Coordinates of N, CA, C and O in Angstrom, one line a residue:
M7 N 59.0 -53.0 122.0 CA 57.6 -53.0 121.9 C 57.0 -51.7 122.4 O 57.4 -51.2 123.5
K8 N 56.0 -51.1 121.7 CA 55.4 -49.9 122.1 C 54.5 -50.0 123.3 O 53.7 -51.0 123.4
T9 N 54.5 -49.0 124.1 CA 53.5 -49.0 125.2 C 52.1 -48.6 124.6 O 52.1 -48.0 123.5
A10 N 51.1 -48.7 125.4 CA 49.7 -48.3 125.0 C 49.7 -46.8 124.7 O 49.1 -46.3 123.8
A11 N 50.4 -46.0 125.6 CA 50.5 -44.6 125.4 C 51.2 -44.2 124.1 O 50.8 -43.3 123.3
E12 N 52.3 -44.9 123.8 CA 53.0 -44.7 122.5 C 52.2 -45.0 121.3 O 52.2 -44.3 120.3
T13 N 51.5 -46.1 121.4 CA 50.6 -46.5 120.3 C 49.5 -45.5 120.0 O 49.3 -45.1 118.9
K14 N 48.9 -45.0 121.1 CA 47.9 -44.0 121.0 C 48.4 -42.8 120.4 O 47.8 -42.2 119.5
A15 N 49.5 -42.3 120.9 CA 50.1 -41.0 120.4 C 50.5 -41.2 118.9 O 50.3 -40.2 118.1
S16 N 51.0 -42.3 118.5 CA 51.4 -42.5 117.1 C 50.2 -42.6 116.2 O 50.3 -42.4 115.0
S17 N 49.0 -43.0 116.7 CA 47.8 -43.1 115.9 C 47.0 -41.8 115.8 O 46.1 -41.8 115.0
Q18 N 47.3 -40.8 116.7 CA 46.5 -39.6 116.7 C 46.5 -38.9 115.3 O 45.4 -38.4 115.0
P19 N 47.6 -38.8 114.6 CA 47.4 -38.2 113.3 C 46.4 -38.9 112.3 O 45.6 -38.2 111.6
A20 N 46.3 -40.2 112.4 CA 45.4 -40.9 111.6 C 44.0 -40.7 112.0 O 43.0 -40.5 111.2
V21 N 43.8 -40.6 113.3 CA 42.4 -40.4 113.9 C 42.0 -38.9 113.5 O 40.9 -38.7 113.1
A22 N 42.9 -38.0 113.7 CA 42.6 -36.6 113.4 C 42.3 -36.5 111.9 O 41.4 -35.7 111.5
A23 N 43.0 -37.2 111.0 CA 42.7 -37.1 109.6 C 41.4 -37.7 109.3 O 40.6 -37.1 108.4
A24 N 41.0 -38.8 109.9 CA 39.7 -39.4 109.7 C 38.6 -38.4 110.2 O 37.6 -38.3 109.6
L25 N 38.8 -37.8 111.3 CA 37.9 -36.8 111.8 C 37.8 -35.6 110.9 O 36.7 -34.9 110.8
G26 N 38.9 -35.2 110.2 CA 38.8 -34.1 109.2 C 37.9 -34.5 108.1 O 37.1 -33.6 107.7
R27 N 37.8 -35.7 107.7 CA 36.9 -36.1 106.7 C 35.5 -36.1 107.2 O 34.5 -35.7 106.5
V28 N 35.3 -36.5 108.5 CA 34.0 -36.4 109.1 C 33.5 -34.9 109.2 O 32.4 -34.6 108.9
L29 N 34.4 -34.0 109.6 CA 34.1 -32.6 109.6 C 33.7 -32.1 108.3 O 32.7 -31.4 108.1
A30 N 34.5 -32.4 107.2 CA 34.2 -32.0 105.9 C 32.8 -32.5 105.4 O 32.0 -31.7 104.8
D31 N 32.5 -33.7 105.7 CA 31.2 -34.3 105.3 C 30.1 -33.6 106.1 O 29.0 -33.3 105.5
T32 N 30.3 -33.4 107.4 CA 29.2 -32.8 108.2 C 29.0 -31.4 107.8 O 27.8 -31.0 107.7
Y33 N 30.0 -30.6 107.5 CA 29.9 -29.2 107.1 C 29.2 -29.1 105.7 O 28.3 -28.3 105.5
T34 N 29.6 -30.0 104.8 CA 29.0 -30.0 103.5 C 27.5 -30.3 103.6 O 26.7 -29.7 103.0
L35 N 27.2 -31.3 104.4 CA 25.8 -31.7 104.6 C 25.0 -30.6 105.3 O 23.8 -30.3 105.0
Y36 N 25.6 -30.0 106.3 CA 25.0 -28.8 107.0 C 24.7 -27.7 106.0 O 23.5 -27.2 106.0
L37 N 25.6 -27.4 105.1 CA 25.4 -26.3 104.1 C 24.3 -26.7 103.2 O 23.4 -25.9 102.8
Q38 N 24.3 -27.9 102.7 CA 23.3 -28.4 101.8 C 21.9 -28.4 102.4 O 20.9 -28.0 101.8
T39 N 21.8 -28.8 103.7 CA 20.5 -28.8 104.4 C 20.0 -27.4 104.6 O 18.8 -27.1 104.5
H40 N 20.9 -26.5 105.0 CA 20.5 -25.1 105.2 C 20.0 -24.5 103.8 O 19.0 -23.8 103.8
N41 N 20.7 -24.8 102.8 CA 20.3 -24.3 101.4 C 18.9 -24.8 101.1 O 18.0 -24.1 100.7
F42 N 18.7 -26.1 101.3 CA 17.3 -26.7 101.0 C 16.3 -26.1 102.0 O 15.1 -25.9 101.6
H43 N 16.6 -25.8 103.2 CA 15.7 -25.1 104.1 C 15.2 -23.8 103.6 O 14.1 -23.5 103.6
W44 N 16.2 -23.0 103.0 CA 15.8 -21.7 102.5 C 15.0 -21.9 101.2 O 14.2 -21.0 100.9
N45 N 15.2 -22.9 100.4 CA 14.7 -22.9 99.1 C 13.6 -24.0 98.8 O 13.1 -24.1 97.7
V46 N 13.2 -24.7 99.8 CA 12.2 -25.7 99.6 C 10.8 -25.1 99.3 O 10.5 -24.0 99.8
T47 N 10.1 -25.7 98.3 CA 8.8 -25.3 98.0 C 8.0 -26.6 97.8 O 8.5 -27.7 97.7
G48 N 6.7 -26.4 97.7 CA 5.8 -27.6 97.4 C 4.8 -27.9 98.5 O 4.7 -27.2 99.4
P49 N 4.1 -29.0 98.3 CA 3.0 -29.3 99.2 C 3.4 -29.6 100.6 O 2.6 -29.5 101.5
Y50 N 4.7 -29.9 100.8 CA 5.2 -30.3 102.2 C 6.1 -29.2 102.7 O 6.9 -29.5 103.6
F51 N 6.0 -28.0 102.2 CA 6.9 -26.9 102.5 C 7.1 -26.8 104.0 O 8.2 -26.8 104.5
Y52 N 6.1 -26.6 104.8 CA 6.2 -26.2 106.2 C 6.9 -27.3 106.9 O 7.9 -27.1 107.7
A53 N 6.5 -28.6 106.7 CA 7.1 -29.7 107.4 C 8.6 -29.9 107.0 O 9.4 -30.1 107.9
L54 N 8.9 -29.8 105.8 CA 10.3 -29.9 105.3 C 11.1 -28.7 105.8 O 12.3 -28.9 106.2
H55 N 10.6 -27.5 105.7 CA 11.3 -26.3 106.2 C 11.7 -26.5 107.6 O 12.8 -26.3 108.0
K56 N 10.8 -27.0 108.5 CA 11.1 -27.2 109.9 C 12.0 -28.4 110.1 O 12.9 -28.3 110.9
M57 N 11.9 -29.5 109.4 CA 12.7 -30.6 109.6 C 14.2 -30.3 109.1 O 15.1 -30.6 109.9
F58 N 14.3 -29.6 108.0 CA 15.6 -29.2 107.6 C 16.3 -28.3 108.6 O 17.5 -28.4 108.9
E59 N 15.5 -27.4 109.1 CA 16.0 -26.4 110.1 C 16.5 -27.2 111.4 O 17.6 -26.9 111.9
E60 N 15.8 -28.1 111.9 CA 16.2 -28.9 113.0 C 17.5 -29.6 112.7 O 18.4 -29.7 113.6
Q61 N 17.6 -30.2 111.5 CA 18.8 -31.0 111.2 C 20.0 -30.1 111.0 O 21.1 -30.4 111.5
Y62 N 19.9 -29.0 110.3 CA 21.1 -28.1 110.1 C 21.5 -27.5 111.4 O 22.7 -27.3 111.7
Q63 N 20.6 -27.2 112.3 CA 21.0 -26.6 113.6 C 21.7 -27.6 114.4 O 22.7 -27.3 115.1
E64 N 21.3 -28.9 114.4 CA 22.0 -29.9 115.1 C 23.4 -30.1 114.5 O 24.4 -30.3 115.3
M65 N 23.5 -30.1 113.2 CA 24.9 -30.2 112.6 C 25.8 -29.0 112.9 O 27.0 -29.2 113.0
A66 N 25.2 -27.8 113.0 CA 26.0 -26.7 113.3 C 26.7 -26.8 114.6 O 27.9 -26.5 114.8
A67 N 26.0 -27.4 115.6 CA 26.7 -27.7 116.9 C 27.7 -28.8 116.8 O 28.8 -28.7 117.4
A68 N 27.4 -29.8 115.9 CA 28.3 -30.9 115.8 C 29.6 -30.5 115.1 O 30.7 -31.1 115.5
V69 N 29.6 -29.6 114.1 CA 30.9 -29.3 113.5 C 31.8 -28.7 114.5 O 33.0 -28.9 114.4
D70 N 31.3 -27.9 115.4 CA 32.2 -27.3 116.4 C 32.8 -28.4 117.3 O 34.0 -28.4 117.6
E71 N 32.0 -29.4 117.7 CA 32.4 -30.5 118.6 C 33.5 -31.3 117.8 O 34.5 -31.7 118.4
I72 N 33.3 -31.6 116.6 CA 34.2 -32.4 115.8 C 35.5 -31.6 115.6 O 36.6 -32.2 115.9
A73 N 35.4 -30.4 115.3 CA 36.7 -29.6 115.1 C 37.5 -29.5 116.4 O 38.7 -29.6 116.4
E74 N 36.8 -29.3 117.5 CA 37.4 -29.2 118.8 C 38.1 -30.6 119.2 O 39.2 -30.6 119.8
R75 N 37.5 -31.7 118.8 CA 38.1 -33.0 119.1 C 39.4 -33.1 118.2 O 40.4 -33.6 118.7
I76 N 39.4 -32.6 117.0 CA 40.6 -32.7 116.2 C 41.7 -31.8 116.8 O 42.8 -32.3 116.9
R77 N 41.3 -30.7 117.4 CA 42.3 -29.8 118.0 C 42.8 -30.5 119.3 O 44.0 -30.4 119.6
A78 N 42.0 -31.2 120.0 CA 42.4 -31.9 121.2 C 43.4 -33.0 120.9 O 44.2 -33.4 121.7
L79 N 43.3 -33.5 119.7 CA 44.3 -34.6 119.2 C 45.6 -33.9 118.7 O 46.5 -34.6 118.3
G80 N 45.7 -32.6 118.8 CA 46.9 -31.9 118.4 C 47.0 -31.6 117.0 O 48.1 -31.2 116.5
A81 N 46.0 -31.7 116.2 CA 46.0 -31.4 114.8 C 45.2 -30.1 114.5 O 44.4 -29.7 115.3
A82 N 45.5 -29.5 113.4 CA 44.7 -28.3 112.9 C 43.4 -28.8 112.3 O 43.5 -29.8 111.5
A83 N 42.3 -28.2 112.6 CA 41.0 -28.6 112.0 C 40.9 -28.0 110.6 O 41.2 -26.8 110.5
P84 N 40.5 -28.7 109.6 CA 40.2 -28.1 108.3 C 39.1 -27.1 108.5 O 38.2 -27.3 109.2
G85 N 39.2 -26.0 107.8 CA 38.2 -24.9 107.9 C 37.9 -24.1 106.8 O 37.4 -23.0 106.9
T86 N 38.3 -24.5 105.6 CA 38.0 -23.7 104.4 C 37.2 -24.5 103.4 O 37.2 -25.8 103.4
Y87 N 36.5 -23.8 102.5 CA 35.8 -24.5 101.5 C 36.7 -25.4 100.6 O 36.3 -26.5 100.2
A88 N 37.9 -24.9 100.3 CA 38.8 -25.7 99.5 C 39.2 -27.0 100.2 O 39.2 -28.1 99.6
E89 N 39.5 -26.9 101.5 CA 39.8 -28.1 102.3 C 38.6 -29.1 102.4 O 38.7 -30.3 102.2
F90 N 37.4 -28.5 102.6 CA 36.2 -29.3 102.7 C 35.9 -30.0 101.4 O 35.6 -31.2 101.3
G91 N 36.1 -29.3 100.3 CA 35.9 -29.8 99.0 C 36.8 -31.0 98.7 O 36.5 -32.0 98.0
R92 N 38.1 -30.9 99.1 CA 39.1 -31.9 98.9 C 38.8 -33.1 99.8 O 39.0 -34.3 99.4
L93 N 38.3 -32.9 101.0 CA 38.1 -34.0 102.0 C 36.7 -34.7 102.0 O 36.6 -35.8 102.4
A94 N 35.7 -33.9 101.6 CA 34.3 -34.4 101.7 C 34.0 -35.5 100.7 O 34.5 -35.5 99.5
S95 N 33.2 -36.5 101.1 CA 32.7 -37.5 100.2 C 31.3 -37.1 99.7 O 30.9 -37.6 98.7
I96 N 30.7 -36.1 100.3 CA 29.4 -35.6 99.9 C 29.7 -34.5 98.9 O 30.5 -33.6 99.2
R97 N 29.0 -34.5 97.8 CA 29.2 -33.5 96.8 C 28.0 -32.5 96.8 O 26.9 -32.9 97.1
E98 N 28.4 -31.3 96.4 CA 27.4 -30.2 96.4 C 26.4 -30.5 95.3 O 26.8 -31.1 94.3
V99 N 25.2 -29.9 95.4 CA 24.2 -30.0 94.4 C 24.0 -28.6 93.8 O 23.9 -27.6 94.5
S100 N 24.0 -28.6 92.4 CA 23.8 -27.3 91.8 C 22.3 -27.0 91.7 O 21.5 -27.9 91.5
G101 N 22.0 -25.7 91.7 CA 20.6 -25.3 91.5 C 19.7 -25.6 92.7 O 20.2 -25.9 93.8
V102 N 18.4 -25.5 92.4 CA 17.4 -25.8 93.5 C 16.6 -27.0 93.0 O 15.7 -26.8 92.2
P103 N 16.8 -28.2 93.5 CA 16.0 -29.3 93.1 C 14.6 -29.3 93.6 O 14.3 -28.5 94.5
E104 N 13.8 -30.1 93.1 CA 12.4 -30.2 93.5 C 12.4 -30.8 94.9 O 13.4 -31.5 95.3
W105 N 11.4 -30.6 95.7 CA 11.4 -31.0 97.1 C 11.7 -32.5 97.4 O 12.5 -32.8 98.3
S106 N 11.2 -33.4 96.6 CA 11.5 -34.8 96.8 C 12.9 -35.2 96.5 O 13.5 -36.0 97.1
T107 N 13.5 -34.5 95.5 CA 14.9 -34.7 95.2 C 15.8 -34.2 96.4 O 16.8 -34.7 96.7
M108 N 15.4 -33.0 97.0 CA 16.0 -32.5 98.1 C 16.1 -33.6 99.3 O 17.1 -33.8 99.9
V109 N 14.9 -34.2 99.5 CA 14.8 -35.1 100.6 C 15.7 -36.3 100.3 O 16.4 -36.8 101.2
R110 N 15.6 -36.9 99.1 CA 16.5 -38.0 98.7 C 18.0 -37.7 98.8 O 18.8 -38.5 99.3
T111 N 18.3 -36.5 98.4 CA 19.7 -36.0 98.4 C 20.2 -36.0 99.8 O 21.3 -36.4 100.1
L112 N 19.4 -35.4 100.7 CA 19.8 -35.3 102.1 C 19.9 -36.7 102.8 O 20.8 -37.0 103.6
A113 N 18.9 -37.6 102.5 CA 19.0 -38.9 103.0 C 20.2 -39.6 102.6 O 20.9 -40.2 103.4
D114 N 20.6 -39.5 101.3 CA 21.8 -40.1 100.8 C 23.0 -39.5 101.4 O 24.0 -40.2 101.8
G115 N 23.0 -38.2 101.6 CA 24.1 -37.5 102.3 C 24.3 -38.0 103.7 O 25.5 -38.1 104.2
N116 N 23.3 -38.2 104.4 CA 23.4 -38.7 105.8 C 24.0 -40.1 105.8 O 24.8 -40.5 106.6
D117 N 23.6 -40.9 104.8 CA 24.2 -42.3 104.6 C 25.7 -42.2 104.4 O 26.5 -43.0 105.0
V118 N 26.1 -41.3 103.6 CA 27.6 -41.1 103.3 C 28.3 -40.6 104.6 O 29.3 -41.2 104.9
A119 N 27.6 -39.7 105.3 CA 28.2 -39.3 106.6 C 28.4 -40.5 107.6 O 29.4 -40.6 108.3
V120 N 27.4 -41.4 107.6 CA 27.5 -42.6 108.4 C 28.7 -43.4 108.0 O 29.5 -43.9 108.9
R121 N 29.0 -43.6 106.8 CA 30.1 -44.4 106.3 C 31.4 -43.7 106.7 O 32.4 -44.4 107.2
T122 N 31.5 -42.4 106.6 CA 32.7 -41.7 107.0 C 32.9 -41.8 108.5 O 34.1 -42.0 108.9
L123 N 31.9 -41.7 109.2 CA 31.9 -41.8 110.7 C 32.4 -43.2 111.1 O 33.2 -43.4 112.0
R124 N 31.9 -44.2 110.4 CA 32.3 -45.6 110.7 C 33.8 -45.8 110.5 O 34.5 -46.5 111.3
A125 N 34.4 -45.2 109.4 CA 35.8 -45.3 109.2 C 36.6 -44.6 110.3 O 37.6 -45.1 110.8
A126 N 36.1 -43.4 110.7 CA 36.7 -42.7 111.8 C 36.6 -43.5 113.1 O 37.6 -43.5 113.9
R127 N 35.5 -44.1 113.4 CA 35.3 -44.9 114.6 C 36.3 -46.0 114.6 O 36.9 -46.3 115.6
N128 N 36.5 -46.7 113.5 CA 37.5 -47.8 113.4 C 38.9 -47.3 113.6 O 39.6 -48.0 114.4
A129 N 39.3 -46.2 113.1 CA 40.6 -45.6 113.3 C 40.8 -45.3 114.8 O 41.8 -45.6 115.4
A130 N 39.7 -44.7 115.4 CA 39.8 -44.4 116.8 C 39.9 -45.6 117.7 O 40.6 -45.6 118.7
A131 N 39.1 -46.6 117.4 CA 39.1 -47.9 118.2 C 40.5 -48.5 118.1 O 41.0 -49.0 119.1
A132 N 41.0 -48.5 116.9 CA 42.4 -49.2 116.8 C 43.4 -48.4 117.6 O 44.4 -49.0 118.0
A133 N 43.2 -47.1 117.7 CA 44.2 -46.3 118.5 C 43.9 -46.3 120.0 O 44.6 -45.6 120.8
G134 N 42.8 -46.9 120.4 CA 42.4 -46.9 121.8 C 41.9 -45.5 122.3 O 41.9 -45.2 123.4
D135 N 41.3 -44.7 121.3 CA 40.8 -43.4 121.6 C 39.3 -43.4 121.9 O 38.5 -43.2 121.0
E136 N 39.0 -43.7 123.1 CA 37.6 -43.9 123.5 C 36.8 -42.6 123.3 O 35.6 -42.7 123.0
A137 N 37.4 -41.5 123.5 CA 36.6 -40.2 123.4 C 36.1 -40.0 122.0 O 35.0 -39.6 121.7
T138 N 37.0 -40.3 121.0 CA 36.6 -40.2 119.6 C 35.7 -41.3 119.2 O 34.7 -41.0 118.4
V139 N 35.8 -42.5 119.7 CA 34.9 -43.5 119.5 C 33.5 -43.1 119.9 O 32.5 -43.2 119.2
D140 N 33.4 -42.5 121.1 CA 32.1 -42.0 121.7 C 31.5 -41.0 120.8 O 30.3 -41.0 120.4
L141 N 32.3 -40.0 120.3 CA 31.9 -38.9 119.5 C 31.3 -39.5 118.2 O 30.2 -39.1 117.7
T142 N 32.0 -40.4 117.6 CA 31.6 -41.0 116.3 C 30.3 -41.8 116.4 O 29.5 -41.8 115.5
V143 N 30.2 -42.5 117.5 CA 28.9 -43.3 117.8 C 27.7 -42.3 117.9 O 26.7 -42.6 117.3
Q144 N 27.9 -41.3 118.7 CA 26.8 -40.3 118.8 C 26.4 -39.7 117.5 O 25.3 -39.5 117.1
R145 N 27.5 -39.3 116.7 CA 27.2 -38.7 115.4 C 26.5 -39.7 114.4 O 25.7 -39.3 113.6
T146 N 27.0 -40.9 114.5 CA 26.4 -42.0 113.6 C 24.9 -42.1 113.9 O 24.0 -42.1 113.0
Q147 N 24.5 -42.1 115.2 CA 23.1 -42.2 115.6 C 22.3 -41.0 115.1 O 21.2 -41.2 114.6
A148 N 22.9 -39.8 115.1 CA 22.2 -38.6 114.6 C 21.9 -38.7 113.1 O 20.8 -38.4 112.7
H149 N 23.0 -39.1 112.4 CA 22.8 -39.2 110.9 C 21.9 -40.3 110.5 O 21.2 -40.2 109.5
E150 N 22.0 -41.5 111.2 CA 21.0 -42.6 110.9 C 19.6 -42.1 111.2 O 18.7 -42.5 110.4
K151 N 19.4 -41.4 112.2 CA 18.0 -40.9 112.5 C 17.5 -39.9 111.4 O 16.4 -40.0 111.0
N152 N 18.4 -39.0 111.0 CA 18.1 -38.1 110.0 C 17.7 -38.8 108.7 O 16.7 -38.5 108.0
A153 N 18.5 -39.8 108.3 CA 18.3 -40.5 107.1 C 16.9 -41.2 107.1 O 16.1 -41.2 106.2
W154 N 16.6 -41.8 108.3 CA 15.3 -42.5 108.5 C 14.2 -41.5 108.4 O 13.2 -41.8 107.7
M155 N 14.3 -40.4 109.0 CA 13.2 -39.4 109.0 C 13.0 -38.9 107.6 O 11.8 -38.7 107.1
L156 N 14.1 -38.6 106.9 CA 14.0 -38.1 105.5 C 13.3 -39.2 104.6 O 12.4 -38.9 103.8
R157 N 13.8 -40.4 104.7 CA 13.3 -41.5 103.8 C 11.8 -41.7 104.1 O 11.0 -42.0 103.2
S158 N 11.4 -41.6 105.4 CA 10.0 -41.9 105.8 C 9.1 -40.8 105.2 O 7.9 -41.0 105.0
T159 N 9.7 -39.6 104.9 CA 8.9 -38.5 104.4 C 8.5 -38.8 102.9 O 7.4 -38.3 102.5
I160 N 9.3 -39.5 102.2 CA 9.0 -39.8 100.8 C 8.5 -41.2 100.5 O 8.2 -41.5 99.3
E161 N 8.4 -42.0 101.5 CA 7.9 -43.4 101.2 C 6.5 -43.4 100.8 O 5.7 -42.6 101.3
R162 N 6.1 -44.3 100.0 CA 4.7 -44.4 99.6 C 4.1 -45.7 100.2 O 4.7 -46.6 100.5

């Protein structure tokens, strides 16, 4: 029978892989949010420009924290567009959509990030990896708040 330490060690690759998907989704959403920050126009330009900036800056710090957690688990963090494209559940948007489409796209992207984070949290909990559980809970809260703020912007 495996000890708790042996179980945790054998589960680390699965946790790191799940965090790799979190990193890919977060980075893809970061890039999308930054793109929309640069290119938003319309009647709510200033408010959206500022909101997008706050959100992409928060995600910029988060990607570093996620990658460092992957490294702490002994795995290499994915770090190329090719790897992110393969791992991400969030898909890139072509062109420059209208402002309300930007908002809906980012709200949906945050929802996808939450689903990816929940899967990583489950893997970490099964492995007894409390540090990763904590990280995923914090990131889930950030993405849920972003989705709420974005949806509230376009509600009628």
